[in-house]
PDB file of C-alpha atoms in Angstrom:
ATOM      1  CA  UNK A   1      63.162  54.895  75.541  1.00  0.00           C
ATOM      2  CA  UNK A   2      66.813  53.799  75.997  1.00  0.00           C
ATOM      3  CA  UNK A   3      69.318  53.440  73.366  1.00  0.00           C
ATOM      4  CA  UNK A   4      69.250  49.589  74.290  1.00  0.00           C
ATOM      5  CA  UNK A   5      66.084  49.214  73.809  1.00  0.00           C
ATOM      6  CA  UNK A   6      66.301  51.461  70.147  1.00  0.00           C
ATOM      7  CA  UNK A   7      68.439  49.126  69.473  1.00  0.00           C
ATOM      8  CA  UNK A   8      66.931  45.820  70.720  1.00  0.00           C
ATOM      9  CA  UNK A   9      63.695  46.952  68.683  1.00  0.00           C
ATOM     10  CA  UNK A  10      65.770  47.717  65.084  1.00  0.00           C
ATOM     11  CA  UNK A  11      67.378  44.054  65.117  1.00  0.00           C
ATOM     12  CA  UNK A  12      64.464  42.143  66.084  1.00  0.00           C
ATOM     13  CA  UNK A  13      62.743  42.039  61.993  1.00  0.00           C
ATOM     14  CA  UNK A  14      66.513  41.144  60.820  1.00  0.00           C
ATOM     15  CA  UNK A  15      66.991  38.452  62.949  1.00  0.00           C
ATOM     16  CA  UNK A  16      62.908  36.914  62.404  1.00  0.00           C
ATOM     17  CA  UNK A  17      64.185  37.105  58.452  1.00  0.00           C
ATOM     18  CA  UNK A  18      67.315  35.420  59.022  1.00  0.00           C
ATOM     19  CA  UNK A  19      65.536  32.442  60.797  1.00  0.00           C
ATOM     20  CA  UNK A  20      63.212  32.168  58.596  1.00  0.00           C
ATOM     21  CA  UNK A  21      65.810  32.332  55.552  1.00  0.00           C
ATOM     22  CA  UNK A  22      67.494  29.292  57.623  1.00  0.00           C
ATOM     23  CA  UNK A  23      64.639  27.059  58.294  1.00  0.00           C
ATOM     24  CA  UNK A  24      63.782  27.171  54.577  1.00  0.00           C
ATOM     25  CA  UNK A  25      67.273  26.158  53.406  1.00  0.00           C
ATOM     26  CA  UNK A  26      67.027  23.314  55.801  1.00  0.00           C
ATOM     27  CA  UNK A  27      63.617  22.407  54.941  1.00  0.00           C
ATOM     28  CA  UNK A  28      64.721  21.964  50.831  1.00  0.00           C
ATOM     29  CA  UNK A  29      68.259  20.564  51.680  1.00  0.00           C
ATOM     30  CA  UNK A  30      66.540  18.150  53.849  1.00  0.00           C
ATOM     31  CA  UNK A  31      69.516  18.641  56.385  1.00  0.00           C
ATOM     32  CA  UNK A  32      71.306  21.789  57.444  1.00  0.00           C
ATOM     33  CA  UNK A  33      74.014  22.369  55.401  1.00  0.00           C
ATOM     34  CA  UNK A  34      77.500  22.623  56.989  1.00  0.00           C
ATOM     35  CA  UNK A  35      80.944  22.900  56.246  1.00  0.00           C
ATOM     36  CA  UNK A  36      82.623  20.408  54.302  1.00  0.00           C
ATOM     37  CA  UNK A  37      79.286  19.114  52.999  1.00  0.00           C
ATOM     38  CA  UNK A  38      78.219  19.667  49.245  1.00  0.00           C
ATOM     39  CA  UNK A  39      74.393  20.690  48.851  1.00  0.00           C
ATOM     40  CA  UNK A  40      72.189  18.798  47.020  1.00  0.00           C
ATOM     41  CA  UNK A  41      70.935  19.535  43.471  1.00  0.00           C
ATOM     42  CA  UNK A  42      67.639  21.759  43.763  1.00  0.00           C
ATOM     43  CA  UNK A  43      64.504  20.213  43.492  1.00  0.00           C
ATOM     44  CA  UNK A  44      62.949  20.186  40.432  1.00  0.00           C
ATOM     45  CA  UNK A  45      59.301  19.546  39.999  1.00  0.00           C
ATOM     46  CA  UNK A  46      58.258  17.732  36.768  1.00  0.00           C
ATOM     47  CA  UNK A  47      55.854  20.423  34.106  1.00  0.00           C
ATOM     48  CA  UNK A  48      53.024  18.242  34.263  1.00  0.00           C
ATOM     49  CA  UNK A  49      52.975  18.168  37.905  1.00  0.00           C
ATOM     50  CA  UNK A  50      53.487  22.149  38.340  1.00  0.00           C
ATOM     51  CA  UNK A  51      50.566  23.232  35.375  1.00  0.00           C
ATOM     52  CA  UNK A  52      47.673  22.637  37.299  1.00  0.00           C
ATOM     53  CA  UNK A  53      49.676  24.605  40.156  1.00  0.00           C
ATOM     54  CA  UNK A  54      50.910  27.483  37.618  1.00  0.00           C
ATOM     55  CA  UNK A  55      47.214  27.609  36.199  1.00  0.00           C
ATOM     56  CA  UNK A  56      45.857  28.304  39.554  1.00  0.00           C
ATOM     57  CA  UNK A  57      48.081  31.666  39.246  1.00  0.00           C
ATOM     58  CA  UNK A  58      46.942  33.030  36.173  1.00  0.00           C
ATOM     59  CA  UNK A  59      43.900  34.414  35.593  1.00  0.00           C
ATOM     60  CA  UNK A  60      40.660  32.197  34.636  1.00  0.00           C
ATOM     61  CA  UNK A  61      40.708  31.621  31.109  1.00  0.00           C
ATOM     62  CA  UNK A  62      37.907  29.446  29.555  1.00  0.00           C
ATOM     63  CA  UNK A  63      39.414  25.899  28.128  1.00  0.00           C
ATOM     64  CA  UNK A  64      37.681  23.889  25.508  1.00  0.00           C
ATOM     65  CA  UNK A  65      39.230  20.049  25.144  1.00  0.00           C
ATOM     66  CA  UNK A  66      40.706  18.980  21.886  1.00  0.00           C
ATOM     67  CA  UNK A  67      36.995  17.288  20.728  1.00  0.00           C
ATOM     68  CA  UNK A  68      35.180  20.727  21.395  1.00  0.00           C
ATOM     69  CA  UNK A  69      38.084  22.763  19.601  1.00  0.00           C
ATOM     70  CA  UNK A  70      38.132  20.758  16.420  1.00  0.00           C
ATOM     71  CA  UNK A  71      34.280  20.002  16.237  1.00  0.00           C
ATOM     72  CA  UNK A  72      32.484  21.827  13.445  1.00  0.00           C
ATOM     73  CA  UNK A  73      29.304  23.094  14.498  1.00  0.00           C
ATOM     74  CA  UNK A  74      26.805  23.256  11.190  1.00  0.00           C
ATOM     75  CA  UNK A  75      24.772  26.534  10.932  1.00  0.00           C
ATOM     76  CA  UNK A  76      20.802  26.175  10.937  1.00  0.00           C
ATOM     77  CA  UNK A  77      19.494  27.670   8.270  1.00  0.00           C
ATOM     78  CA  UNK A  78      15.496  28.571   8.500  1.00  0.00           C
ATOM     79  CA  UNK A  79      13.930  27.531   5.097  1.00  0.00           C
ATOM     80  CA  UNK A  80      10.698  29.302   4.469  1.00  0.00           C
ATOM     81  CA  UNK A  81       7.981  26.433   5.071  1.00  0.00           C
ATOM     82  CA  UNK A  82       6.311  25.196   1.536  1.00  0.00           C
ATOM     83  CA  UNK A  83       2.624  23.847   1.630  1.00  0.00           C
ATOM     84  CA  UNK A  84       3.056  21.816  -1.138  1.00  0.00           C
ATOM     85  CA  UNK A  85       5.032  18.171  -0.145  1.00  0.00           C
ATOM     86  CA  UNK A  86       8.608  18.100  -1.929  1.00  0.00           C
ATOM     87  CA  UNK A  87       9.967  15.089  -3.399  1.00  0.00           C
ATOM     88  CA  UNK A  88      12.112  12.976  -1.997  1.00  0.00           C
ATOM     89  CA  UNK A  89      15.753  12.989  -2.124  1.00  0.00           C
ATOM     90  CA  UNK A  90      18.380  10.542  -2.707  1.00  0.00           C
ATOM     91  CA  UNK A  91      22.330  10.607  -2.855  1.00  0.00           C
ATOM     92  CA  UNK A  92      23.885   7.530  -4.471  1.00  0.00           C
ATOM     93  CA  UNK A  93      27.013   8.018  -1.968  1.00  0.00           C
ATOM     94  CA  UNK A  94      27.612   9.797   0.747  1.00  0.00           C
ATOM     95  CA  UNK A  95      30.608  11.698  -0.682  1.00  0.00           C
ATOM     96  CA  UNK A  96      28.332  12.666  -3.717  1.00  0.00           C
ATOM     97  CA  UNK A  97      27.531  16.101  -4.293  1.00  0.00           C
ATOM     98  CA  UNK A  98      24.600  15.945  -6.146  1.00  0.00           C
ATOM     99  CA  UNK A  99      21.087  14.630  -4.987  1.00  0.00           C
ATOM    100  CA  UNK A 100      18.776  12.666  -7.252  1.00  0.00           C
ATOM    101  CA  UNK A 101      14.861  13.313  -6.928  1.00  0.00           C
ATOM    102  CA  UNK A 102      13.328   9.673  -5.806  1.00  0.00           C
ATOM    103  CA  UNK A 103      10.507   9.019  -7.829  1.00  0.00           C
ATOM    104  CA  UNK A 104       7.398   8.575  -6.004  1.00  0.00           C
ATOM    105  CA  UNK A 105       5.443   5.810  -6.828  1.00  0.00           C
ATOM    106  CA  UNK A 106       1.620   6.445  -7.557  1.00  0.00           C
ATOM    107  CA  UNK A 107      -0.503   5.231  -5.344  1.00  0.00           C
ATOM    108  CA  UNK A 108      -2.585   2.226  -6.106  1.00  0.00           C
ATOM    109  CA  UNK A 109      -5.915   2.586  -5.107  1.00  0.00           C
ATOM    110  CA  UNK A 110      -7.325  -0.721  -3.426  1.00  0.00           C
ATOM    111  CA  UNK A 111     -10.278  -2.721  -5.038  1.00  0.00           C
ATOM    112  CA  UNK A 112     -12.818  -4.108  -3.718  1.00  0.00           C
ATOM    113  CA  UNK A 113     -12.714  -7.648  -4.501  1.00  0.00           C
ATOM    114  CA  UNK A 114     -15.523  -9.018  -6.879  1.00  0.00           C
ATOM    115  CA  UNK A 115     -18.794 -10.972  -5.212  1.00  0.00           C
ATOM    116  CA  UNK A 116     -18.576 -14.244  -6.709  1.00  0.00           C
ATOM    117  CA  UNK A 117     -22.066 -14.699  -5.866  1.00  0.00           C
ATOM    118  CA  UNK A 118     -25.036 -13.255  -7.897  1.00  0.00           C
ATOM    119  CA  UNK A 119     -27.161 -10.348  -6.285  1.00  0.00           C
ATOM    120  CA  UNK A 120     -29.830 -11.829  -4.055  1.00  0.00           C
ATOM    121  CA  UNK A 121     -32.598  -9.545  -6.297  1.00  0.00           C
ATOM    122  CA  UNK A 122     -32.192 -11.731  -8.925  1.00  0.00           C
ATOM    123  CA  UNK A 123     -32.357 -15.215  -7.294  1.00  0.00           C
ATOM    124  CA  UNK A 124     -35.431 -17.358  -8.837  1.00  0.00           C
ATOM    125  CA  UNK A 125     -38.683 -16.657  -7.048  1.00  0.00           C
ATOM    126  CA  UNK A 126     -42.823 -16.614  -7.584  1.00  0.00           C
ATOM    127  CA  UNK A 127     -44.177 -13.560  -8.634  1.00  0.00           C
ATOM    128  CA  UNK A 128     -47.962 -12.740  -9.561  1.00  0.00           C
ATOM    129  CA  UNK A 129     -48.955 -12.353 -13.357  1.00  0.00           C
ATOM    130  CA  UNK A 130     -52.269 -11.390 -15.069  1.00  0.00           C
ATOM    131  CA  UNK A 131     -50.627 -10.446 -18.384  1.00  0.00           C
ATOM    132  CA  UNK A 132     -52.136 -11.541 -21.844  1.00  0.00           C
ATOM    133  CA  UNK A 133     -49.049 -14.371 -22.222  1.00  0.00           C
ATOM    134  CA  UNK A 134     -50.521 -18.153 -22.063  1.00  0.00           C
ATOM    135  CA  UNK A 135     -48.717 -20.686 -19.441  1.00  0.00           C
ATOM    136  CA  UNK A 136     -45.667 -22.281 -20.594  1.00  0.00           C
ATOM    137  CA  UNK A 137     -44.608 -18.852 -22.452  1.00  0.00           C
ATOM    138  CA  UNK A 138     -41.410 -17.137 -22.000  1.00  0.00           C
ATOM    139  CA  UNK A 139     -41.206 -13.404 -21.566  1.00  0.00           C
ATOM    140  CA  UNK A 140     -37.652 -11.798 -21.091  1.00  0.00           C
ATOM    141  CA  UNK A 141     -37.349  -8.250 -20.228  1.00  0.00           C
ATOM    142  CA  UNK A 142     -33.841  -7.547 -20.837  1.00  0.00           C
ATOM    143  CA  UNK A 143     -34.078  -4.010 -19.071  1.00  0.00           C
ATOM    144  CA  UNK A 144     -35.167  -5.360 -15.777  1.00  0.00           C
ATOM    145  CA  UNK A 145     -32.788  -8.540 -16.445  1.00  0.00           C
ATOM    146  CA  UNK A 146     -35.495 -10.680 -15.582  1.00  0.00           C
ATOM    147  CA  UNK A 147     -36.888 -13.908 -17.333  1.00  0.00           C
ATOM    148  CA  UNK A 148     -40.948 -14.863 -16.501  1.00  0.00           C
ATOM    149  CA  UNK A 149     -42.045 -18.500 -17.291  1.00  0.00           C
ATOM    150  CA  UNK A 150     -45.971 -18.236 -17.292  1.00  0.00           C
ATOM    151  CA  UNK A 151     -47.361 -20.317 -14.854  1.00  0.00           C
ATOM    152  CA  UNK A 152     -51.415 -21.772 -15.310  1.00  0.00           C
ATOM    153  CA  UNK A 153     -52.279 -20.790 -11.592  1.00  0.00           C
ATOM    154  CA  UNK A 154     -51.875 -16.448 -12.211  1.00  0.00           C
ATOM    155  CA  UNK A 155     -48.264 -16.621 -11.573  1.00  0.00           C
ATOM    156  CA  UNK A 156     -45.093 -16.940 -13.185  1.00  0.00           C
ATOM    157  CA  UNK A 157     -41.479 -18.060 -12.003  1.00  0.00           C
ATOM    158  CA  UNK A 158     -38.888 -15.351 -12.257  1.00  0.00           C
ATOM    159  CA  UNK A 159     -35.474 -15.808 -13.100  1.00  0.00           C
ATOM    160  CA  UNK A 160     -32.302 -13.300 -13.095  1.00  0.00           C
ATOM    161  CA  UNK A 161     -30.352 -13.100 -16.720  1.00  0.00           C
ATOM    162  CA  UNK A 162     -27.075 -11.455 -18.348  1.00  0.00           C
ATOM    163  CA  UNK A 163     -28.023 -10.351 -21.411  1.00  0.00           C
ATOM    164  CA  UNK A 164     -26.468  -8.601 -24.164  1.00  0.00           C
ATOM    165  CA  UNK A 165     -23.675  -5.831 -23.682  1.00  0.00           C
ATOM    166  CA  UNK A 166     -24.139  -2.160 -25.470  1.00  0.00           C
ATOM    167  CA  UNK A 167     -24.583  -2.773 -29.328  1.00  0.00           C
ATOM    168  CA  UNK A 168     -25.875  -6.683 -28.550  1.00  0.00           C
ATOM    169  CA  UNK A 169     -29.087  -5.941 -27.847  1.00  0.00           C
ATOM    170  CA  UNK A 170     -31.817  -7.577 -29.169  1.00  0.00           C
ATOM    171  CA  UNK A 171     -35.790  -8.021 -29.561  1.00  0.00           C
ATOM    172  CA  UNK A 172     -38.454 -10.538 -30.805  1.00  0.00           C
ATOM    173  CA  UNK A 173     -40.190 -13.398 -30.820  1.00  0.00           C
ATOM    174  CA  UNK A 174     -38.778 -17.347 -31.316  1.00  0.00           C
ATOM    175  CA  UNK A 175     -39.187 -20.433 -30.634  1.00  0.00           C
ATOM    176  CA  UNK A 176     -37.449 -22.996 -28.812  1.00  0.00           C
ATOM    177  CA  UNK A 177     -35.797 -25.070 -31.520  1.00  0.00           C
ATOM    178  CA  UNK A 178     -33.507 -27.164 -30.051  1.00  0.00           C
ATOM    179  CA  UNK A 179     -32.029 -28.585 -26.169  1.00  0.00           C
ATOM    180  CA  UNK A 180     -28.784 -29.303 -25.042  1.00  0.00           C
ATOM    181  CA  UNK A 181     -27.458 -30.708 -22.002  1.00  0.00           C
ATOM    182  CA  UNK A 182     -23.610 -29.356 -20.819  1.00  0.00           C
ATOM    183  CA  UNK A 183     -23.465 -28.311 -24.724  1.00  0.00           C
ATOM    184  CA  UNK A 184     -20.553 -28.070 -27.169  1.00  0.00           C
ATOM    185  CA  UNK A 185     -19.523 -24.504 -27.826  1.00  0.00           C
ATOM    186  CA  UNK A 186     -18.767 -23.125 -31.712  1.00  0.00           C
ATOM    187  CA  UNK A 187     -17.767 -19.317 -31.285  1.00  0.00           C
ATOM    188  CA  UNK A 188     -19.068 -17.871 -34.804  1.00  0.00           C
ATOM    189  CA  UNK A 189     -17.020 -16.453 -37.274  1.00  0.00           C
ATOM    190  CA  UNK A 190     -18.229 -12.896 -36.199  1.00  0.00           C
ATOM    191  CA  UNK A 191     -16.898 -13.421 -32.477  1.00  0.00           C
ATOM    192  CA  UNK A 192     -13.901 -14.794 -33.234  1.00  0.00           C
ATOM    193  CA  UNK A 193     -13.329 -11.836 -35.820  1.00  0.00           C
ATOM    194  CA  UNK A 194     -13.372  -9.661 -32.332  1.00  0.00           C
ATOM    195  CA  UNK A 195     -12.133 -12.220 -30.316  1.00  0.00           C
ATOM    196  CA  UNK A 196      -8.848 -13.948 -32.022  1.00  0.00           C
ATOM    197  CA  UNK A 197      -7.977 -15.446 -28.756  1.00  0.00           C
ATOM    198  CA  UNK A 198     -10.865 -17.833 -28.686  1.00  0.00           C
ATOM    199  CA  UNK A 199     -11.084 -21.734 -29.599  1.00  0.00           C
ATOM    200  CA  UNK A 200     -12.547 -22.971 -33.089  1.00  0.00           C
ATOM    201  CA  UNK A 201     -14.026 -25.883 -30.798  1.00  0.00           C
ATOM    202  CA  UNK A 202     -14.639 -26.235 -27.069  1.00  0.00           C
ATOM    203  CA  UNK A 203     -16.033 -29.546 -25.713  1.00  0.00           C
ATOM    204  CA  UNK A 204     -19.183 -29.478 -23.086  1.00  0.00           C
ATOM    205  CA  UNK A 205     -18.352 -29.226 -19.270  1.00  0.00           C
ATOM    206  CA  UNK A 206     -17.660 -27.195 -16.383  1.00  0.00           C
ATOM    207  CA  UNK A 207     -15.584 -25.155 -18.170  1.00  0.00           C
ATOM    208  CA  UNK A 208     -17.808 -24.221 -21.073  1.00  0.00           C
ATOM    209  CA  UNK A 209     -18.946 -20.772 -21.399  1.00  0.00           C
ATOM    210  CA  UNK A 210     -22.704 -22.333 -22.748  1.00  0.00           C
ATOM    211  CA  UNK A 211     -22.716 -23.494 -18.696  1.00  0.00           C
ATOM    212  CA  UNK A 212     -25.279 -26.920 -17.909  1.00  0.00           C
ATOM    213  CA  UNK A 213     -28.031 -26.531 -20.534  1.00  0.00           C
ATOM    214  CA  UNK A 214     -29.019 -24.717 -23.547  1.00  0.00           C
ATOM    215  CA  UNK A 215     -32.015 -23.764 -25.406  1.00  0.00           C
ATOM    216  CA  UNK A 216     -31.265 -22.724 -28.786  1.00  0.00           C
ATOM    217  CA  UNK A 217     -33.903 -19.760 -30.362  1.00  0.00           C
ATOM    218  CA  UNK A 218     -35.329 -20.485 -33.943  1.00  0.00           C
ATOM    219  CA  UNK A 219     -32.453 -20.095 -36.561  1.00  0.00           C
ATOM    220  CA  UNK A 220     -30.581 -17.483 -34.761  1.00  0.00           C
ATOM    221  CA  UNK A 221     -27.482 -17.970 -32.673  1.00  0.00           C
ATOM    222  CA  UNK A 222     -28.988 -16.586 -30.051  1.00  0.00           C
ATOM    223  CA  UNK A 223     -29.259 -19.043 -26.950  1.00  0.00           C
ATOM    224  CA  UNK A 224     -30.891 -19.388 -23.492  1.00  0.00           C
ATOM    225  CA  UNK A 225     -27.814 -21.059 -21.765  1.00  0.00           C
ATOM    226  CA  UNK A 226     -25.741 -21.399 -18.231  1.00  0.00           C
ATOM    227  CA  UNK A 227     -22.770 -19.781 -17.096  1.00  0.00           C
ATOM    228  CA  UNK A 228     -20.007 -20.642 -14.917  1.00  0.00           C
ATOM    229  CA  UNK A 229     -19.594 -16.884 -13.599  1.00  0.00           C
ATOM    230  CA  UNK A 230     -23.190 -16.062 -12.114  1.00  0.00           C
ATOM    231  CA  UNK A 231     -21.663 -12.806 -10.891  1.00  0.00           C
ATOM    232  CA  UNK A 232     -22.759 -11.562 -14.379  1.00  0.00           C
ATOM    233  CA  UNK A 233     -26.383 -12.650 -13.512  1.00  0.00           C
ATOM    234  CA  UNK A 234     -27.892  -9.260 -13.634  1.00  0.00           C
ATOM    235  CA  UNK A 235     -25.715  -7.686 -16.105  1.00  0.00           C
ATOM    236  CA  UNK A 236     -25.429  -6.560 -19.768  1.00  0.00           C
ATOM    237  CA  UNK A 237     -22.179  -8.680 -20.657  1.00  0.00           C
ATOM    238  CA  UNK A 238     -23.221 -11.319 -23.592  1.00  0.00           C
ATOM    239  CA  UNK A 239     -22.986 -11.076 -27.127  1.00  0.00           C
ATOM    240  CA  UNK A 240     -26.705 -11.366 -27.214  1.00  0.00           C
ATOM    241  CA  UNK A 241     -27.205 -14.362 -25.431  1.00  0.00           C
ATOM    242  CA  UNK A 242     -29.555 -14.722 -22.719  1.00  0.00           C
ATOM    243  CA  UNK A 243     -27.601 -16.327 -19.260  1.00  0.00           C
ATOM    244  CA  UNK A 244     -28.192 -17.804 -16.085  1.00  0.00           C
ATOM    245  CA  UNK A 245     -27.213 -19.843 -13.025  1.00  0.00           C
ATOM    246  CA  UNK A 246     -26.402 -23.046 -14.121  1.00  0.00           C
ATOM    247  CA  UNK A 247     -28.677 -24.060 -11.262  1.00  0.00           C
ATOM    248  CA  UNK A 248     -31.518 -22.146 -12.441  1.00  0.00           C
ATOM    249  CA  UNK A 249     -31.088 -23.264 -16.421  1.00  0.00           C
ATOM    250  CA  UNK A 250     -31.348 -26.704 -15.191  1.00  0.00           C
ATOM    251  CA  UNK A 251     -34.367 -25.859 -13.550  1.00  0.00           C
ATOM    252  CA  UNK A 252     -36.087 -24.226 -16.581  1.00  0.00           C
ATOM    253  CA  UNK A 253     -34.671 -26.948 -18.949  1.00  0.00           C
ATOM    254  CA  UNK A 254     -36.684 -29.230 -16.998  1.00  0.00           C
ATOM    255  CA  UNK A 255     -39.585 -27.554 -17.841  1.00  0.00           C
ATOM    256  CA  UNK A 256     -39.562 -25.935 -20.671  1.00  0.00           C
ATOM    257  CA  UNK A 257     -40.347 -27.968 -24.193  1.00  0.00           C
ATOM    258  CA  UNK A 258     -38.862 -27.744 -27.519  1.00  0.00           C
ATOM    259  CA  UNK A 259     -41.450 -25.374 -29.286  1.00  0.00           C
ATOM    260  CA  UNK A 260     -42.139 -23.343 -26.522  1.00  0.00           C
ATOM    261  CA  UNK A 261     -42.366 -19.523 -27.054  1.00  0.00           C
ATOM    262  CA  UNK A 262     -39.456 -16.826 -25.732  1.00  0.00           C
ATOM    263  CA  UNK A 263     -40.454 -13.490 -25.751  1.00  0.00           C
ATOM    264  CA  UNK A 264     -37.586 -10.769 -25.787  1.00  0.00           C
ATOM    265  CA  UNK A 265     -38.745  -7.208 -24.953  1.00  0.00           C
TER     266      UNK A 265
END
């Protein structure tokens, strides 16, 4: 190889540098610069603009945002599991502290809501009788809850009755002494000794515990009388009184006489 060519071979890197030196000043000066001219301030590129550039050059680094850095994750804490239910809890503010146990209410139990009507057993009906009792005799059995008027033809009409509650009971034999229709009611001394909420006086009618009719027994104050609540039909709720329907006491009053004989058994 010739020295020329040596030579030729050495210069050629300086002079690709040199242009390339040249044609970046002119391409950040915008013009070539010359003499006589001043050259333009640098340019500067604006922080915010350059970041995203400078990130690019450092190595990946993992950024949370400003809501992830300053959010405060709670811990979960496994509680052991309980069979038995706990109680409720209550704060009275959300910046108090302490919690309050709510107290749980008991639970009412539903009821069933009362029949208003009496139990179809004890509706009137005919029944057979061959007993030693003459017609027009009364026989009460106040275990069955039933009252029998003897009939002349082997039978006897059958009546349901409330009769007197646990220590009211009662037994014997009277007569009918005495017939009322929708009948005045004068609580004795003794009930109203046990019952201080009841009336001296209480005037026949609808109202009236003594119902439609009433058939008074001998001296005793033991009666044979309606009632305005013939859910009781069929139950031991008097104070010794025999009741029934108001519908079926008019019936019997209308056929029963004053002298006529009640049996209670």
């Amino acid at each position: 190889m010739s020295t020329a060519m040596l030579l030729l071979r050495n210069m050629f890197p300086k002079a690709l540098a040199f242009a390339g030196v040249l044609v970046l000043s002119t391409g950040l000066s915008g013009t070539p610069a010359t003499a006589g001219q001043v050259s333009p301030p640098p340019l500067v590129l604006s922080p915010n603009l350059t970041e995203p550039w400078m990130l690019q050059l450092q190595p990946q680094v993992q950024r949370r945002s400003t809501a992830q850095r300053y959010q405060f994750k709670q811990q979960r804490v496994q509680r052991p599991r309980v069979q038995q239910q706990q109680p409720q809890v209550r704060r009275a503010n959300w910046w108090s502290p302490r919690q309050q146990p709510v107290r749980q209410q008991p639970q009412r139990q539903a009821r069933a809501p009362q029949s208003r009507q009496i139990a179809p057993q004890f509706l009137p009906t005919i029944v057979n009788y061959d007993g030693p009792h003459k017609a027009g005799t009364i026989v009460i059995d106040t275990n069955e809850r039933f009252l029998y008027l003897i009939q002349s033809d082997g039978t006897a009409r059958r009546y349901g009755v409330g009769v007197g509650k646990p220590g009211f009971e009662w037994a014997g034999t009277h007569k009918v002494t005495r017939k009322a229709e929708w009948p005045d009611w004068r609580p004795p001394a003794e009930m109203r000794k046990r019952r201080p909420d009841l009336p001296t006086f209480m005037a026949g009618g609808p109202e009236n515990p003594l119902g439609a009719r009433a058939m008074y027994l001998g001296s005793t104050l033991y009666r044979i009388h309606g009632s305005n609540q013939p859910w009781t039909i069929g139950h031991a709720v008097s104070s010794g009184c025999i009741r029934m329907r108001n519908e079926d006491v008019m019936d019997l009053y209308e056929r029963v006489k004053v002298g006529t004989t009640v049996h209670v058994i």
